[in-house]
Amino acid sequence: MTPRHVRALRGTAAAWVATVVAATAHTLSGGGAPSPAFVAAVGILAAPFAVALVGRRLSAWRVGATVLASQGLFHVAFAVTADADPAALHGHHVTHLGGDLSAVVLPDSPMLAAHVLAAIATVAALYGGERMLRALGRGIRSLFSRARAIAPRPPMPRFAPAPAGPVVVAARIVLSDVSRRGPPVLV
């Protein structure tokens, strides 16, 4: 893989893992559960930004900054859209939902703790997971290089010595007039 492919894979994985972990942490800490389609949309929109933020080399700080930024953005997106209009569930009653948007967007302490723990878990999973995959790849590559070194060589063809005298080849064609070919005899 080229460095560009590795960077794209790292950023996309960071976006998707951070999205799913953020949605789970947001839901478990008391926020409304976002729909799977919304989680997919946020993951798709977050992937290019995560690719730009993660950088060329694996760095816990860059991955951590990417995940923390994405956790904040995901919280805002989930808080604004999850259960956005509870008055719509009451049929024809119209209710003015006045108030400050910062009350919805700013997390309370359980929500903040859940997002911070989710960010730590995401960074550990992404950073440790990539290091583990690289070590696994190096180990498999070294096993295959050893297997090639130990593999037996193909046998060399052996030639039979040439006969000392003239070779007599038996005739394979029978030269006779007797032919047993014909229709079968009826009994």
Coordinates of C-alpha atoms in Angstrom, one line a residue:
M1 CA 0.0 0.0 0.0
T2 CA 1.2 3.5 -0.7
P3 CA 1.4 6.1 2.0
R4 CA -1.7 7.8 0.5
H5 CA -3.7 4.6 0.8
V6 CA -2.6 4.1 4.4
R7 CA -3.5 7.6 5.3
A8 CA -7.0 7.3 3.7
L9 CA -7.6 4.0 5.4
R10 CA -6.4 5.4 8.8
G11 CA -8.6 8.5 8.4
T12 CA -11.7 6.6 7.3
A13 CA -11.3 4.0 10.1
A14 CA -10.9 6.9 12.6
A15 CA -14.0 8.5 11.3
W16 CA -16.1 5.4 11.4
V17 CA -14.9 4.1 14.7
A18 CA -15.2 7.6 16.3
T19 CA -18.7 7.9 14.9
V20 CA -20.0 4.6 16.2
V21 CA -18.3 5.0 19.6
A22 CA -19.6 8.6 19.9
A23 CA -23.2 7.5 19.0
T24 CA -22.9 4.7 21.6
A25 CA -21.5 6.9 24.3
H26 CA -24.1 9.6 23.5
T27 CA -26.9 7.2 23.8
L28 CA -25.6 5.4 27.0
S29 CA -25.1 8.7 28.8
G30 CA -28.7 9.8 28.4
G31 CA -28.9 11.5 25.0
G32 CA -31.3 10.4 22.3
A33 CA -30.3 7.5 20.1
P34 CA -29.5 8.7 16.6
S35 CA -30.9 6.7 13.7
P36 CA -28.5 4.4 11.8
A37 CA -29.0 6.4 8.7
F38 CA -27.9 9.6 10.5
V39 CA -24.9 7.8 12.0
A40 CA -23.9 6.6 8.5
A41 CA -24.3 10.1 7.1
V42 CA -22.1 11.6 9.9
G43 CA -19.5 8.9 9.3
I44 CA -19.5 9.6 5.5
L45 CA -19.2 13.4 6.1
A46 CA -16.5 13.0 8.8
A47 CA -14.2 10.7 6.7
P48 CA -12.6 13.4 4.5
F49 CA -11.9 15.6 7.5
A50 CA -10.4 12.7 9.5
V51 CA -8.2 11.8 6.5
A52 CA -6.9 15.4 6.5
L53 CA -6.3 15.5 10.2
V54 CA -4.6 12.1 10.9
G55 CA -1.5 12.9 8.9
R56 CA 1.0 10.7 7.0
R57 CA 2.6 9.0 10.0
L58 CA 0.9 7.2 12.9
S59 CA 0.9 9.6 15.8
A60 CA -1.1 9.2 19.0
W61 CA -1.4 13.0 19.3
R62 CA -2.8 13.5 15.8
V63 CA -5.2 10.5 16.2
G64 CA -6.2 11.9 19.6
A65 CA -6.8 15.4 18.3
T66 CA -8.9 13.9 15.4
V67 CA -11.0 11.8 17.7
L68 CA -11.5 14.6 20.3
A69 CA -12.6 17.1 17.6
S70 CA -14.9 14.5 16.1
Q71 CA -16.4 13.6 19.5
G72 CA -17.3 17.3 20.0
L73 CA -18.8 17.6 16.5
F74 CA -20.7 14.3 16.8
H75 CA -22.1 15.4 20.2
V76 CA -23.4 18.6 18.6
A77 CA -24.8 16.8 15.6
F78 CA -26.5 14.2 17.8
A79 CA -27.8 16.6 20.3
V80 CA -29.3 18.9 17.7
T81 CA -30.9 16.1 15.7
A82 CA -31.8 13.4 18.2
D83 CA -35.4 14.0 19.4
A84 CA -35.2 17.4 17.8
D85 CA -38.9 18.2 18.0
P86 CA -40.8 16.5 20.9
A87 CA -43.8 18.7 20.2
A88 CA -44.3 16.9 16.9
L89 CA -45.3 13.8 18.8
H90 CA -48.4 15.5 20.2
G91 CA -50.4 15.7 17.0
H92 CA -52.1 19.0 16.4
H93 CA -50.8 20.8 19.4
V94 CA -48.2 23.5 18.6
T95 CA -45.7 24.3 21.3
H96 CA -43.2 27.0 21.2
L97 CA -39.9 25.4 22.0
G98 CA -38.1 28.6 23.1
G99 CA -34.8 28.6 24.8
D100 CA -31.2 28.7 24.3
L101 CA -29.6 26.3 21.8
S102 CA -26.5 26.2 24.1
A103 CA -28.5 24.2 26.6
V104 CA -28.9 21.5 24.1
V105 CA -25.4 21.6 22.6
L106 CA -23.3 22.0 25.7
P107 CA -23.0 18.6 27.4
D108 CA -23.7 18.0 31.0
S109 CA -21.1 16.2 33.2
P110 CA -22.3 12.6 32.5
M111 CA -22.4 13.3 28.8
L112 CA -19.0 15.0 28.9
A113 CA -17.5 12.1 30.8
A114 CA -19.0 9.6 28.4
H115 CA -17.6 11.4 25.4
V116 CA -14.1 11.7 27.0
L117 CA -14.1 8.0 27.9
A118 CA -15.3 7.2 24.3
A119 CA -12.5 9.4 22.9
I120 CA -9.9 7.6 25.0
A121 CA -11.2 4.2 24.0
T122 CA -11.3 5.2 20.4
V123 CA -7.7 6.5 20.4
A124 CA -6.5 3.4 22.2
A125 CA -8.3 1.1 19.7
L126 CA -7.1 3.0 16.6
Y127 CA -3.5 3.6 17.7
G128 CA -3.0 0.1 19.3
G129 CA -5.0 -1.6 16.5
E130 CA -2.8 -0.1 13.7
R131 CA 0.4 -1.0 15.6
M132 CA -0.9 -4.5 16.2
L133 CA -1.8 -4.9 12.5
R134 CA 1.6 -3.7 11.4
A135 CA 3.3 -6.1 13.8
L136 CA 1.1 -8.9 12.6
G137 CA 1.9 -8.1 9.0
R138 CA 5.7 -8.1 9.7
G139 CA 5.4 -11.4 11.5
I140 CA 3.5 -13.0 8.6
R141 CA 5.9 -11.5 6.1
S142 CA 8.9 -13.0 8.1
L143 CA 7.2 -16.4 8.2
F144 CA 6.8 -16.4 4.5
S145 CA 10.4 -15.3 3.9
R146 CA 11.6 -18.2 6.1
A147 CA 9.3 -20.7 4.4
R148 CA 10.8 -19.7 1.0
A149 CA 14.3 -20.2 2.4
I150 CA 13.5 -23.7 3.8
A151 CA 11.5 -24.9 0.9
P152 CA 13.2 -27.9 -0.9
R153 CA 14.7 -27.3 -4.3
P154 CA 13.0 -28.9 -7.2
P155 CA 14.7 -32.2 -8.2
M156 CA 17.1 -31.9 -11.1
P157 CA 16.2 -34.1 -14.1
R158 CA 18.3 -37.2 -14.5
F159 CA 19.2 -38.5 -17.9
A160 CA 19.6 -42.2 -18.5
P161 CA 22.9 -43.2 -20.1
A162 CA 22.8 -43.8 -23.8
P163 CA 22.7 -47.5 -24.8
A164 CA 26.0 -48.9 -26.2
G165 CA 24.6 -50.8 -29.2
P166 CA 22.0 -50.2 -31.8
V167 CA 18.5 -50.0 -30.6
V168 CA 15.9 -52.4 -32.0
V169 CA 12.4 -51.1 -32.0
A170 CA 9.7 -53.7 -32.1
A171 CA 7.2 -53.3 -34.9
R172 CA 3.9 -52.0 -33.6
I173 CA 2.0 -52.6 -36.8
V174 CA 1.0 -56.2 -37.4
L175 CA 1.4 -57.0 -41.1
S176 CA -1.1 -59.7 -41.8
D177 CA -4.2 -60.4 -44.0
V178 CA -6.2 -61.8 -41.1
S179 CA -8.9 -59.4 -40.1
R180 CA -11.4 -60.1 -37.4
R181 CA -13.3 -57.0 -38.0
G182 CA -16.9 -57.2 -39.1
P183 CA -20.5 -57.3 -38.0
P184 CA -21.3 -59.5 -34.9
V185 CA -22.6 -62.9 -35.5
L186 CA -26.2 -63.4 -34.7
V187 CA -26.9 -66.4 -32.4

